Short mmCIF file of C-alpha atoms and ligand atoms in Angstrom, two decimals:
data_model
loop_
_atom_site.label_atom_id
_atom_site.label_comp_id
_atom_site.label_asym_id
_atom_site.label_seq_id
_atom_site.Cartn_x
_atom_site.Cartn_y
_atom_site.Cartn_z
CA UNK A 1 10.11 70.99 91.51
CA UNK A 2 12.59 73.51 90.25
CA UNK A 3 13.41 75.39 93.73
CA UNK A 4 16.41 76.24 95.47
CA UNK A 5 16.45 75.93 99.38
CA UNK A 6 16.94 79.10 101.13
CA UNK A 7 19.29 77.75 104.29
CA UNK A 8 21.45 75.14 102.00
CA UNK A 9 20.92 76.45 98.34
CA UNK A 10 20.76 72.87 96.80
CA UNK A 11 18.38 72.94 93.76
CA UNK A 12 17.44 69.82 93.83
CA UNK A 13 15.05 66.98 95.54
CA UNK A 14 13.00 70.25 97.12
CA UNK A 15 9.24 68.12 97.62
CA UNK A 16 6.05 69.18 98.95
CA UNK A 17 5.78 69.19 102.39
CA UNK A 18 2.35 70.49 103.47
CA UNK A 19 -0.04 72.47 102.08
CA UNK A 20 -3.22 73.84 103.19
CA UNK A 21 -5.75 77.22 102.05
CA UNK A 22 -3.18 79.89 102.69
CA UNK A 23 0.48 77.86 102.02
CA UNK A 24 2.21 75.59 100.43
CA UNK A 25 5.25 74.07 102.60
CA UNK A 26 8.42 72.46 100.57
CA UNK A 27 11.05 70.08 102.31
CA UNK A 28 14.20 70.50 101.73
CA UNK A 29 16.16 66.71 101.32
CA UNK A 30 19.59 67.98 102.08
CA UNK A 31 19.29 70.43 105.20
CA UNK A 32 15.59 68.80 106.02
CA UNK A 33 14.53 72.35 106.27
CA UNK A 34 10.72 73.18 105.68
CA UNK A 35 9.85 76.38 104.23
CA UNK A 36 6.81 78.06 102.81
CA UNK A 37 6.95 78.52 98.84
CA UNK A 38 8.00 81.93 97.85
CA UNK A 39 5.07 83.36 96.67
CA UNK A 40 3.59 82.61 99.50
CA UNK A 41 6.13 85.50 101.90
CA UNK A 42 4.85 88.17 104.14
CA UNK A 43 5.25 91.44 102.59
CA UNK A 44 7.08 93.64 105.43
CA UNK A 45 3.73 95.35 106.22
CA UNK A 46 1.76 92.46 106.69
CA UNK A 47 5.12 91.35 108.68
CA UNK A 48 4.90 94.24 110.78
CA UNK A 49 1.10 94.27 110.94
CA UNK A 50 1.24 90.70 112.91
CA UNK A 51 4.07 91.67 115.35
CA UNK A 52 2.44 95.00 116.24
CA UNK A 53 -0.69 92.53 117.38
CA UNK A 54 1.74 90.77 119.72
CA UNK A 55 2.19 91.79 123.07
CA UNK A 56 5.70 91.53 124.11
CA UNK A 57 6.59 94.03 126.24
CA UNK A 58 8.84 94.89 128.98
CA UNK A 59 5.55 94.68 130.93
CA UNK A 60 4.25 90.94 129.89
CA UNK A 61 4.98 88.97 132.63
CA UNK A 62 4.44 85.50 130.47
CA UNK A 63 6.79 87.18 128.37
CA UNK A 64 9.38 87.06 130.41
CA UNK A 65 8.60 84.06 131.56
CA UNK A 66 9.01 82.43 128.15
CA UNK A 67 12.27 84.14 127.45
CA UNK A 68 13.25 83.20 131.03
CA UNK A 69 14.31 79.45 129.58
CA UNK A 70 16.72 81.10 127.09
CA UNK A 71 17.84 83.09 129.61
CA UNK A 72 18.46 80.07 132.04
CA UNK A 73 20.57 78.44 129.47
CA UNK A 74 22.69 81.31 128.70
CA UNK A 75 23.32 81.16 132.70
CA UNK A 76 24.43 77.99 132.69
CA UNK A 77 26.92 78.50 129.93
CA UNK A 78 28.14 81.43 131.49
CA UNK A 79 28.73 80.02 135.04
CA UNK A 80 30.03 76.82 133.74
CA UNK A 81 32.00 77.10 130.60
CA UNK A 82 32.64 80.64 128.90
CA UNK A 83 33.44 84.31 130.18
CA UNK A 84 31.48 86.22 128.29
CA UNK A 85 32.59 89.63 127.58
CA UNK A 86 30.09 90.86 125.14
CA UNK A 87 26.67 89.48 124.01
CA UNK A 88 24.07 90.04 121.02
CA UNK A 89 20.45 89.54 120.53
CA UNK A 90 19.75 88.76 117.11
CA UNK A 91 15.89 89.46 116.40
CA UNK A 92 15.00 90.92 119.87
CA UNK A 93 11.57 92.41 118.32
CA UNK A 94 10.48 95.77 119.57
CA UNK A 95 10.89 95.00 123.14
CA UNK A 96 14.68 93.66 123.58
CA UNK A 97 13.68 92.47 127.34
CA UNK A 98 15.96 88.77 127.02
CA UNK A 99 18.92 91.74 125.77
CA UNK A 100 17.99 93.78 129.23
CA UNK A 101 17.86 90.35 131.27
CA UNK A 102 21.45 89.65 130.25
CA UNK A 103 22.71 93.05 130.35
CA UNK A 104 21.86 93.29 134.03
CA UNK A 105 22.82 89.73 134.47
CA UNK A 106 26.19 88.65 132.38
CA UNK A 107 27.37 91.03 130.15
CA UNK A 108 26.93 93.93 127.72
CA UNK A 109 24.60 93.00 125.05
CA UNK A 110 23.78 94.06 121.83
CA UNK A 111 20.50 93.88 120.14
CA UNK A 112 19.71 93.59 116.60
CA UNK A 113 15.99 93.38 114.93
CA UNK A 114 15.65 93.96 110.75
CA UNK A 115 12.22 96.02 111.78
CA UNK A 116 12.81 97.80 115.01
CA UNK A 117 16.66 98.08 115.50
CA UNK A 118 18.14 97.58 112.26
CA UNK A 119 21.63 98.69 112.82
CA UNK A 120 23.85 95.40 112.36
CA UNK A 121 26.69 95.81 115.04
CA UNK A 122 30.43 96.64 113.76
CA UNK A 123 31.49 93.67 111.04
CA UNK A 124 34.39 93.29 113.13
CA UNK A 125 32.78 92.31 116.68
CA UNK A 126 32.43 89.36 117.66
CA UNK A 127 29.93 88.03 120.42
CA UNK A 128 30.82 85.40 123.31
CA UNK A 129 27.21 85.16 123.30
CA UNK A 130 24.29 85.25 120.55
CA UNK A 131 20.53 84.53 120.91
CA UNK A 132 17.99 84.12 118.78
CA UNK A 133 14.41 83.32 120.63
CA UNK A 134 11.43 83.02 118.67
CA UNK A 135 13.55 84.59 115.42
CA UNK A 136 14.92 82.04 113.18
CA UNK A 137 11.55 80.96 111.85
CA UNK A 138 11.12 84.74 110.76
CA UNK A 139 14.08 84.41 108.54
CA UNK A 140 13.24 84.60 104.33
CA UNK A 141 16.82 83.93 103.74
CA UNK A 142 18.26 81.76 106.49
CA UNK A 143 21.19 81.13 104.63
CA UNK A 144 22.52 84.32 104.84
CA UNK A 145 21.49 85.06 108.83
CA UNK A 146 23.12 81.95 109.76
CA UNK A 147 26.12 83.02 108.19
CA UNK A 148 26.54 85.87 109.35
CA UNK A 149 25.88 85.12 112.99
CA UNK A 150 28.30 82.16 112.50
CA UNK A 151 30.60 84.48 110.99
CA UNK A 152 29.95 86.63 114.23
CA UNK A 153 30.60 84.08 116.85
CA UNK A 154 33.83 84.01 119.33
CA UNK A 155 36.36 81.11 119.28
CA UNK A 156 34.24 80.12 122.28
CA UNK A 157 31.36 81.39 121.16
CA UNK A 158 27.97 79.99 121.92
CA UNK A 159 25.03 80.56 120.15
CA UNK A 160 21.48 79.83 121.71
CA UNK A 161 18.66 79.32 119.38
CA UNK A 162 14.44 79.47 120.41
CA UNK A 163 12.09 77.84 118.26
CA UNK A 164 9.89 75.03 118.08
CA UNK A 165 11.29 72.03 115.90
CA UNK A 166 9.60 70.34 113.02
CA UNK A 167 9.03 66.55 114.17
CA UNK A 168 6.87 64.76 111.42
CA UNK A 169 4.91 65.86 108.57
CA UNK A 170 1.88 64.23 110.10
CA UNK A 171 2.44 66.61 113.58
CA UNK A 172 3.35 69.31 111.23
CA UNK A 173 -0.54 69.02 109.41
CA UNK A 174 -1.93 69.94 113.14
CA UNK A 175 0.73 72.17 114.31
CA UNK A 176 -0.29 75.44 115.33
CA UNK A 177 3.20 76.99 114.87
CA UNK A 178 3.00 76.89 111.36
CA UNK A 179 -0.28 78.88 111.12
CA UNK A 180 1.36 82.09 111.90
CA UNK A 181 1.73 84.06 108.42
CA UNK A 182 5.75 85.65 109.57
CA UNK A 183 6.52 81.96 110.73
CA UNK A 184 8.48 80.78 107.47
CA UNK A 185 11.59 78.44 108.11
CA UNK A 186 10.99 75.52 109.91
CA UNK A 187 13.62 73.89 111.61
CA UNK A 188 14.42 70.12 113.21
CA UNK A 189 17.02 68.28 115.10
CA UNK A 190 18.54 67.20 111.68
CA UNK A 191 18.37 70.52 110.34
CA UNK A 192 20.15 71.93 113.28
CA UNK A 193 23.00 68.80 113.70
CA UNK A 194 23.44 69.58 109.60
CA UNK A 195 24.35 73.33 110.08
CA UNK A 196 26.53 72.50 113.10
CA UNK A 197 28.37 70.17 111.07
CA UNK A 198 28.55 72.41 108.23
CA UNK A 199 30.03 75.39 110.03
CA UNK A 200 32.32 73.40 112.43
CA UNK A 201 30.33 73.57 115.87
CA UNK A 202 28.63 70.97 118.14
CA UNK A 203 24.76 71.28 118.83
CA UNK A 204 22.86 70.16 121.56
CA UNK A 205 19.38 70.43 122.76
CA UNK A 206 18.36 70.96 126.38
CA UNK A 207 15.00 71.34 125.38
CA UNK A 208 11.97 70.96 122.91
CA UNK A 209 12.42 74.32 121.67
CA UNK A 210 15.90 75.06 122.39
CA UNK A 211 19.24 74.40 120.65
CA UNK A 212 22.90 75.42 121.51
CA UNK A 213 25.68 75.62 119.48
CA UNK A 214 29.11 75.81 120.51
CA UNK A 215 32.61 76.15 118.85
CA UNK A 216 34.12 72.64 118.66
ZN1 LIG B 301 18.48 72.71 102.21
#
């Protein structure tokens, strides 16, 4: 297959993945990522069309809930290894609630969404503290997004990621996750420990869906 992968850029060994009626899903065999052939990419209406039918809102409880985990690890960072003097949301959606959480909680955050708050912060800030929940499997170019929140990150940075993680192909054929048109980049542990190695930070994962990265 003559493809390039969108996180690592290599152009070669990209191999069918998955496909079903609506997509076709390529593997990457570098950066392990899996994501959906071009052709097959939301247009930004139909992107916005699906995230005007969700219902996050400063009023969803199970919202918050959800975005409560993030939040939790942030804490923990916070009361146990880094001051954190300023903080950025990357991909908030319309309703930035994790960005009011933290605000009220830890420090002053910025928030940052291509469709509802498109203005990137300064080039020159950096953040003690990025998050990305339920974001980075949005992302038609994740090679540039990771960059530039890498680029973005303190010396002590840390960088908090929400999404679910590709395990198998065989889970991936039943996976609800995938189903949803906007989700596009699919990530996994190896995907994940490759970029930290590649930009010079450690990863961990405190849960199913959840990955930090730190400065090493
Ligand atoms: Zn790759």
């Amino acid at each position: 297959m003559n493809l390039v992968c969108p996180l690592c850029h290599f152009n070669q060994h990209q191999t069918l993945f998955h496909s079903d009626k609506k997509r076709t899903y390529i593997q990457c065999q570098r950066c392990r990522l899996v994501y959906v052939s071009r052709e097959c990419l939301p247009t930004l209406l139909e992107e916005k069309r699906e995230y005007d039918l969700h219902e996050n809102s400063f009023d969803d409880e199970g919202y918050h809930r959800f975005l409560s985990r993030a939040y939790d690890v942030a804490a923990t960072e916070t009361e146990n290894f880094i001051y954190v003097k300023n903080a950025l949301d990357f991909g908030c959606g319309p309703a930035p609630v994790l960005a009011a959480t933290l605000s009220r909680n830890i420090a002053e955050v910025s928030f940052f969404d291509p469709l509802y708050f498109p203005c990137l912060p300064d080039k020159r800030q950096q953040f003690d503290l990025i998050t990305c929940t339920e974001a980075i499997e949005h992302f038609h170019t994740p090679h540039e997004e990771w960059h530039w929140i890498v680029s973005r990150l303190s010396e002590n940075g840390v960088f908090i990621v929400m999404t679910k993680r590709v395990i198998s192909a065989s889970r991936f054929a039943q996976w609800h996750y995938k189903n949803d048109l906007t989700h596009v980049s699919f990530f996994s542990d190896f995907t994940f420990t490759y970029l930290a190695a590649k930009s010079a930070l450690t990863v961990s994962f405190p849960s199913d869906d959840i990955a930090v990265f730190k400065r090493i």
